[in-house]
Amino acid sequence: MKFKRILLKLSGEVFEGDKGFGMDFKKILEFAKEIKDVRKSGVQIGIVVGGGNIWRYRDFSNVEFLERTDSDMLGMMATVMNSVVLSSALKKCGVQSRVMSSFPCESLCETYNIANAKKYLELGEVLIFAGGTGSPFFTTDSASALRALEMKCDVLMKATKVDFVYDKDPVKFKNAKKFETLKFSDVVKMKLGVMDLTCASLLDEGSIPMLVFNLTKKGNIKKAVKGVKVGTLISSK
């Protein structure tokens, strides 16, 4: 395997499948089976899950009486919900899994602690990081970069619904240009929406590459971990 320890970022949108909202439990179980296949190969796996299928600030920013900080907290709660469901699906598949959250929710999961998290990864558990960074105004992309740095991961793998990073939406524009490789500085310069500036800065400074790939194509996670060329690789160099 090319990568020994990975941080897999799953957006909340991939959890909803074709439903447009909520959770597609059949799809989540399929993801769990793919993750199991990768774990069997000896790769240590950390996962950050978004919450956009349930709650996302920008979808409710027009609600005048709702403070941004409260809305972001609701988004953190949504990531906990998604994480617990994914962990349950992994356990159903026979994978030892644990949820740790930076947003305290002790009835459902353990509060995030760096030393304990590293220990669980080394013991072979699939570790799901919920609650984002634990603070408002930060995206789950930034949380992914932060956890990848803290866990000393070899790569951050961002799962999406498209094959590559493009200069514009390939669904809306047939002439959208795809990129197979990029630098983090290119992402910032071209204002590509694949990640926010905080995420790009953290990964660039920590020299951790990001691989953006299509999760909907079965087997892509394992291909990426093996070093097979899939998606767009973004790096410091």
mmCIF file of C-alpha atoms in Angstrom:
data_model
loop_
_atom_site.group_PDB
_atom_site.id
_atom_site.type_symbol
_atom_site.label_atom_id
_atom_site.label_comp_id
_atom_site.label_asym_id
_atom_site.label_seq_id
_atom_site.Cartn_x
_atom_site.Cartn_y
_atom_site.Cartn_z
ATOM 1 C CA MET A 1 0.000 0.000 0.000
ATOM 2 C CA LYS A 2 1.250 3.482 -0.876
ATOM 3 C CA PHE A 3 -0.348 5.037 2.213
ATOM 4 C CA LYS A 4 -0.180 3.467 5.683
ATOM 5 C CA ARG A 5 -2.406 5.917 7.569
ATOM 6 C CA ILE A 6 -5.126 7.904 5.841
ATOM 7 C CA LEU A 7 -7.661 10.533 6.776
ATOM 8 C CA LEU A 8 -10.818 10.030 4.734
ATOM 9 C CA LYS A 9 -13.140 13.035 4.457
ATOM 10 C CA LEU A 10 -16.749 12.131 3.663
ATOM 11 C CA SER A 11 -19.167 14.959 2.959
ATOM 12 C CA GLY A 12 -22.646 14.755 4.403
ATOM 13 C CA GLU A 13 -24.010 14.866 0.863
ATOM 14 C CA VAL A 14 -22.638 11.407 0.045
ATOM 15 C CA PHE A 15 -24.707 10.023 2.946
ATOM 16 C CA GLU A 16 -27.960 11.188 1.388
ATOM 17 C CA GLY A 17 -27.393 9.229 -1.826
ATOM 18 C CA ASP A 18 -30.064 10.198 -4.350
ATOM 19 C CA LYS A 19 -32.588 11.176 -1.686
ATOM 20 C CA GLY A 20 -31.563 14.831 -1.566
ATOM 21 C CA PHE A 21 -31.742 14.963 2.224
ATOM 22 C CA GLY A 22 -31.185 12.747 5.252
ATOM 23 C CA MET A 23 -29.549 9.338 5.053
ATOM 24 C CA ASP A 24 -29.514 6.557 2.502
ATOM 25 C CA PHE A 25 -28.739 3.637 4.811
ATOM 26 C CA LYS A 26 -28.109 1.220 1.956
ATOM 27 C CA LYS A 27 -25.499 3.600 0.537
ATOM 28 C CA ILE A 28 -23.874 4.061 3.958
ATOM 29 C CA LEU A 29 -23.589 0.293 4.356
ATOM 30 C CA GLU A 30 -21.901 0.103 0.945
ATOM 31 C CA PHE A 31 -19.352 2.708 2.083
ATOM 32 C CA ALA A 32 -18.756 0.688 5.250
ATOM 33 C CA LYS A 33 -18.012 -2.443 3.203
ATOM 34 C CA GLU A 34 -15.479 -0.550 1.086
ATOM 35 C CA ILE A 35 -13.814 0.843 4.200
ATOM 36 C CA LYS A 36 -13.665 -2.680 5.620
ATOM 37 C CA ASP A 37 -11.891 -3.886 2.481
ATOM 38 C CA VAL A 38 -9.270 -1.151 2.847
ATOM 39 C CA ARG A 39 -8.824 -1.804 6.571
ATOM 40 C CA LYS A 40 -8.213 -5.516 5.868
ATOM 41 C CA SER A 41 -5.172 -4.492 3.824
ATOM 42 C CA GLY A 42 -3.552 -3.111 6.982
ATOM 43 C CA VAL A 43 -4.169 0.604 6.407
ATOM 44 C CA GLN A 44 -4.950 2.696 9.477
ATOM 45 C CA ILE A 45 -8.078 4.766 8.828
ATOM 46 C CA GLY A 46 -9.373 7.970 10.340
ATOM 47 C CA ILE A 47 -12.583 9.493 8.990
ATOM 48 C CA VAL A 48 -14.096 12.962 9.217
ATOM 49 C CA VAL A 49 -17.775 13.175 8.310
ATOM 50 C CA GLY A 50 -19.633 16.328 7.316
ATOM 51 C CA GLY A 51 -23.217 17.111 8.243
ATOM 52 C CA GLY A 52 -24.591 18.841 5.143
ATOM 53 C CA ASN A 53 -27.223 16.167 4.547
ATOM 54 C CA ILE A 54 -28.896 17.256 7.799
ATOM 55 C CA TRP A 55 -27.794 20.792 8.613
ATOM 56 C CA ARG A 56 -25.485 23.340 7.027
ATOM 57 C CA TYR A 57 -25.261 27.023 7.902
ATOM 58 C CA ARG A 58 -25.485 28.364 4.366
ATOM 59 C CA ASP A 59 -28.757 26.505 3.779
ATOM 60 C CA PHE A 60 -30.375 28.363 6.680
ATOM 61 C CA SER A 61 -28.469 31.657 6.649
ATOM 62 C CA ASN A 62 -31.674 33.503 5.745
ATOM 63 C CA VAL A 63 -33.230 32.685 9.132
ATOM 64 C CA GLU A 64 -32.853 36.086 10.768
ATOM 65 C CA PHE A 65 -33.327 35.020 14.375
ATOM 66 C CA LEU A 66 -30.773 32.203 14.266
ATOM 67 C CA GLU A 67 -27.250 33.193 15.288
ATOM 68 C CA ARG A 68 -24.381 31.929 13.125
ATOM 69 C CA THR A 69 -22.695 30.357 16.146
ATOM 70 C CA ASP A 70 -25.849 28.406 17.042
ATOM 71 C CA SER A 71 -26.309 27.299 13.444
ATOM 72 C CA ASP A 72 -22.737 26.029 13.301
ATOM 73 C CA MET A 73 -23.300 24.103 16.536
ATOM 74 C CA LEU A 74 -26.316 22.428 14.939
ATOM 75 C CA GLY A 75 -24.045 21.440 12.063
ATOM 76 C CA MET A 76 -21.629 19.872 14.549
ATOM 77 C CA MET A 77 -24.501 17.890 16.031
ATOM 78 C CA ALA A 78 -25.352 16.675 12.533
ATOM 79 C CA THR A 79 -21.800 15.350 12.082
ATOM 80 C CA VAL A 80 -22.177 13.379 15.311
ATOM 81 C CA MET A 81 -25.382 11.799 13.999
ATOM 82 C CA ASN A 82 -23.721 10.818 10.716
ATOM 83 C CA SER A 83 -20.644 9.483 12.501
ATOM 84 C CA VAL A 84 -22.627 7.262 14.854
ATOM 85 C CA VAL A 85 -24.593 5.818 11.929
ATOM 86 C CA LEU A 86 -21.396 5.121 9.953
ATOM 87 C CA SER A 87 -19.769 3.535 13.001
ATOM 88 C CA SER A 88 -22.816 1.288 13.458
ATOM 89 C CA ALA A 89 -22.618 0.273 9.791
ATOM 90 C CA LEU A 90 -18.920 -0.585 10.189
ATOM 91 C CA LYS A 91 -19.643 -2.685 13.267
ATOM 92 C CA LYS A 92 -22.373 -4.468 11.327
ATOM 93 C CA CYS A 93 -19.670 -5.362 8.792
ATOM 94 C CA GLY A 94 -17.423 -6.713 11.551
ATOM 95 C CA VAL A 95 -15.093 -3.705 11.715
ATOM 96 C CA GLN A 96 -13.944 -2.386 15.077
ATOM 97 C CA SER A 97 -14.939 1.274 15.017
ATOM 98 C CA ARG A 98 -15.083 4.202 17.404
ATOM 99 C CA VAL A 99 -16.487 7.751 17.288
ATOM 100 C CA MET A 100 -14.595 10.570 18.973
ATOM 101 C CA SER A 101 -16.151 14.029 18.992
ATOM 102 C CA SER A 102 -14.732 17.480 19.621
ATOM 103 C CA PHE A 103 -18.339 18.513 20.249
ATOM 104 C CA PRO A 104 -19.023 16.866 23.650
ATOM 105 C CA CYS A 105 -21.750 14.245 23.378
ATOM 106 C CA GLU A 106 -20.777 11.718 26.024
ATOM 107 C CA SER A 107 -23.964 9.661 25.838
ATOM 108 C CA LEU A 108 -23.118 8.720 22.249
ATOM 109 C CA CYS A 109 -19.361 8.952 21.840
ATOM 110 C CA GLU A 110 -16.016 9.656 23.446
ATOM 111 C CA THR A 111 -14.692 13.206 23.657
ATOM 112 C CA TYR A 112 -11.754 13.756 21.287
ATOM 113 C CA ASN A 113 -8.282 13.392 22.749
ATOM 114 C CA ILE A 114 -5.146 13.312 20.568
ATOM 115 C CA ALA A 115 -3.192 10.725 22.567
ATOM 116 C CA ASN A 116 -6.138 8.320 22.830
ATOM 117 C CA ALA A 117 -6.982 8.774 19.157
ATOM 118 C CA LYS A 118 -3.468 7.786 18.090
ATOM 119 C CA LYS A 119 -3.630 4.749 20.359
ATOM 120 C CA TYR A 120 -6.926 3.585 18.831
ATOM 121 C CA LEU A 121 -5.552 3.943 15.300
ATOM 122 C CA GLU A 122 -2.470 1.934 16.194
ATOM 123 C CA LEU A 123 -4.710 -0.763 17.650
ATOM 124 C CA GLY A 124 -6.426 -1.054 14.275
ATOM 125 C CA GLU A 125 -9.721 0.650 15.021
ATOM 126 C CA VAL A 126 -11.401 2.731 12.340
ATOM 127 C CA LEU A 127 -11.674 6.082 14.072
ATOM 128 C CA ILE A 128 -14.416 8.536 13.132
ATOM 129 C CA PHE A 129 -13.841 12.155 14.117
ATOM 130 C CA ALA A 130 -17.121 13.992 14.709
ATOM 131 C CA GLY A 131 -17.979 17.531 15.739
ATOM 132 C CA GLY A 132 -15.741 19.365 13.275
ATOM 133 C CA THR A 133 -13.103 21.427 15.083
ATOM 134 C CA GLY A 134 -15.470 21.942 18.015
ATOM 135 C CA SER A 135 -15.666 25.671 17.253
ATOM 136 C CA PRO A 136 -18.007 27.680 15.006
ATOM 137 C CA PHE A 137 -16.859 29.368 11.769
ATOM 138 C CA PHE A 138 -14.681 26.392 10.741
ATOM 139 C CA THR A 139 -15.654 23.905 8.044
ATOM 140 C CA THR A 140 -15.276 20.136 8.238
ATOM 141 C CA ASP A 141 -12.584 20.495 5.544
ATOM 142 C CA SER A 142 -10.539 22.493 8.050
ATOM 143 C CA ALA A 143 -11.324 19.876 10.691
ATOM 144 C CA SER A 144 -10.071 17.177 8.308
ATOM 145 C CA ALA A 145 -6.777 18.998 7.762
ATOM 146 C CA LEU A 146 -6.369 19.512 11.500
ATOM 147 C CA ARG A 147 -6.994 15.848 12.334
ATOM 148 C CA ALA A 148 -4.703 14.698 9.500
ATOM 149 C CA LEU A 149 -1.909 16.802 10.979
ATOM 150 C CA GLU A 150 -2.560 15.687 14.548
ATOM 151 C CA MET A 151 -2.695 12.008 13.565
ATOM 152 C CA LYS A 152 0.338 12.361 11.251
ATOM 153 C CA CYS A 153 -1.541 10.881 8.306
ATOM 154 C CA ASP A 154 0.155 10.218 4.977
ATOM 155 C CA VAL A 155 -2.689 11.730 2.963
ATOM 156 C CA LEU A 156 -6.075 13.391 3.269
ATOM 157 C CA MET A 157 -8.501 11.715 0.885
ATOM 158 C CA LYS A 158 -11.540 13.836 0.084
ATOM 159 C CA ALA A 159 -14.416 11.800 -1.294
ATOM 160 C CA THR A 160 -16.728 13.632 -3.710
ATOM 161 C CA LYS A 161 -19.279 12.878 -6.417
ATOM 162 C CA VAL A 162 -16.995 13.882 -9.315
ATOM 163 C CA ASP A 163 -13.835 12.286 -10.734
ATOM 164 C CA PHE A 164 -11.469 15.272 -10.541
ATOM 165 C CA VAL A 165 -11.106 18.864 -9.427
ATOM 166 C CA TYR A 166 -12.398 21.177 -12.169
ATOM 167 C CA ASP A 167 -12.083 24.905 -12.800
ATOM 168 C CA LYS A 168 -15.889 25.111 -12.760
ATOM 169 C CA ASP A 169 -18.889 22.872 -12.208
ATOM 170 C CA PRO A 170 -18.610 20.025 -14.767
ATOM 171 C CA VAL A 171 -22.327 19.307 -14.443
ATOM 172 C CA LYS A 172 -23.254 22.821 -15.564
ATOM 173 C CA PHE A 173 -20.359 23.503 -17.954
ATOM 174 C CA LYS A 174 -19.306 20.976 -20.600
ATOM 175 C CA ASN A 175 -16.051 22.874 -21.188
ATOM 176 C CA ALA A 176 -14.958 22.571 -17.547
ATOM 177 C CA LYS A 177 -11.215 21.899 -17.324
ATOM 178 C CA LYS A 178 -10.092 19.005 -15.148
ATOM 179 C CA PHE A 179 -6.871 18.893 -13.159
ATOM 180 C CA GLU A 180 -4.968 15.684 -12.411
ATOM 181 C CA THR A 181 -2.401 17.458 -10.228
ATOM 182 C CA LEU A 182 -2.398 20.813 -8.450
ATOM 183 C CA LYS A 183 -0.465 22.735 -5.845
ATOM 184 C CA PHE A 184 -2.193 24.210 -2.817
ATOM 185 C CA SER A 185 -1.034 27.615 -4.054
ATOM 186 C CA ASP A 186 -2.916 26.953 -7.327
ATOM 187 C CA VAL A 187 -6.100 26.208 -5.390
ATOM 188 C CA VAL A 188 -5.813 29.571 -3.630
ATOM 189 C CA LYS A 189 -4.776 31.518 -6.737
ATOM 190 C CA MET A 190 -7.551 30.119 -8.948
ATOM 191 C CA LYS A 191 -10.091 30.253 -6.113
ATOM 192 C CA LEU A 192 -11.096 26.638 -6.676
ATOM 193 C CA GLY A 193 -13.916 25.578 -4.398
ATOM 194 C CA VAL A 194 -12.496 22.168 -3.527
ATOM 195 C CA MET A 195 -11.459 23.346 -0.036
ATOM 196 C CA ASP A 196 -11.394 26.490 2.061
ATOM 197 C CA LEU A 197 -8.286 28.605 2.592
ATOM 198 C CA THR A 198 -7.726 27.388 6.167
ATOM 199 C CA CYS A 199 -7.675 23.775 4.998
ATOM 200 C CA ALA A 200 -5.285 24.570 2.124
ATOM 201 C CA SER A 201 -2.955 26.514 4.422
ATOM 202 C CA LEU A 202 -2.821 23.768 7.068
ATOM 203 C CA LEU A 203 -2.091 20.993 4.584
ATOM 204 C CA ASP A 204 0.443 23.072 2.663
ATOM 205 C CA GLU A 205 2.331 23.978 5.832
ATOM 206 C CA GLY A 206 2.201 20.396 7.085
ATOM 207 C CA SER A 207 3.179 18.917 3.678
ATOM 208 C CA ILE A 208 0.230 16.526 3.683
ATOM 209 C CA PRO A 209 -1.210 15.940 0.194
ATOM 210 C CA MET A 210 -4.930 15.863 -0.538
ATOM 211 C CA LEU A 211 -6.409 13.406 -3.000
ATOM 212 C CA VAL A 212 -9.821 14.391 -4.367
ATOM 213 C CA PHE A 213 -11.648 11.431 -5.916
ATOM 214 C CA ASN A 214 -15.066 10.043 -6.805
ATOM 215 C CA LEU A 215 -16.503 7.934 -3.990
ATOM 216 C CA THR A 216 -19.492 6.809 -6.027
ATOM 217 C CA LYS A 217 -17.255 4.565 -8.142
ATOM 218 C CA LYS A 218 -16.892 1.334 -6.246
ATOM 219 C CA GLY A 219 -13.350 0.373 -5.299
ATOM 220 C CA ASN A 220 -11.875 3.854 -5.675
ATOM 221 C CA ILE A 221 -10.820 4.119 -2.025
ATOM 222 C CA LYS A 222 -8.699 0.971 -2.253
ATOM 223 C CA LYS A 223 -7.287 1.993 -5.639
ATOM 224 C CA ALA A 224 -6.220 5.337 -4.210
ATOM 225 C CA VAL A 225 -4.574 3.755 -1.174
ATOM 226 C CA LYS A 226 -2.680 1.368 -3.448
ATOM 227 C CA GLY A 227 -1.342 4.290 -5.451
ATOM 228 C CA VAL A 228 -3.447 3.676 -8.545
ATOM 229 C CA LYS A 229 -3.996 6.969 -10.341
ATOM 230 C CA VAL A 230 -7.482 8.210 -9.472
ATOM 231 C CA GLY A 231 -8.736 11.736 -8.979
ATOM 232 C CA THR A 232 -6.725 14.920 -8.450
ATOM 233 C CA LEU A 233 -3.634 14.991 -6.258
ATOM 234 C CA ILE A 234 -2.999 18.336 -4.564
ATOM 235 C CA SER A 235 0.385 18.838 -2.895
ATOM 236 C CA SER A 236 2.848 21.432 -1.670
ATOM 237 C CA LYS A 237 5.363 20.775 -4.455
#
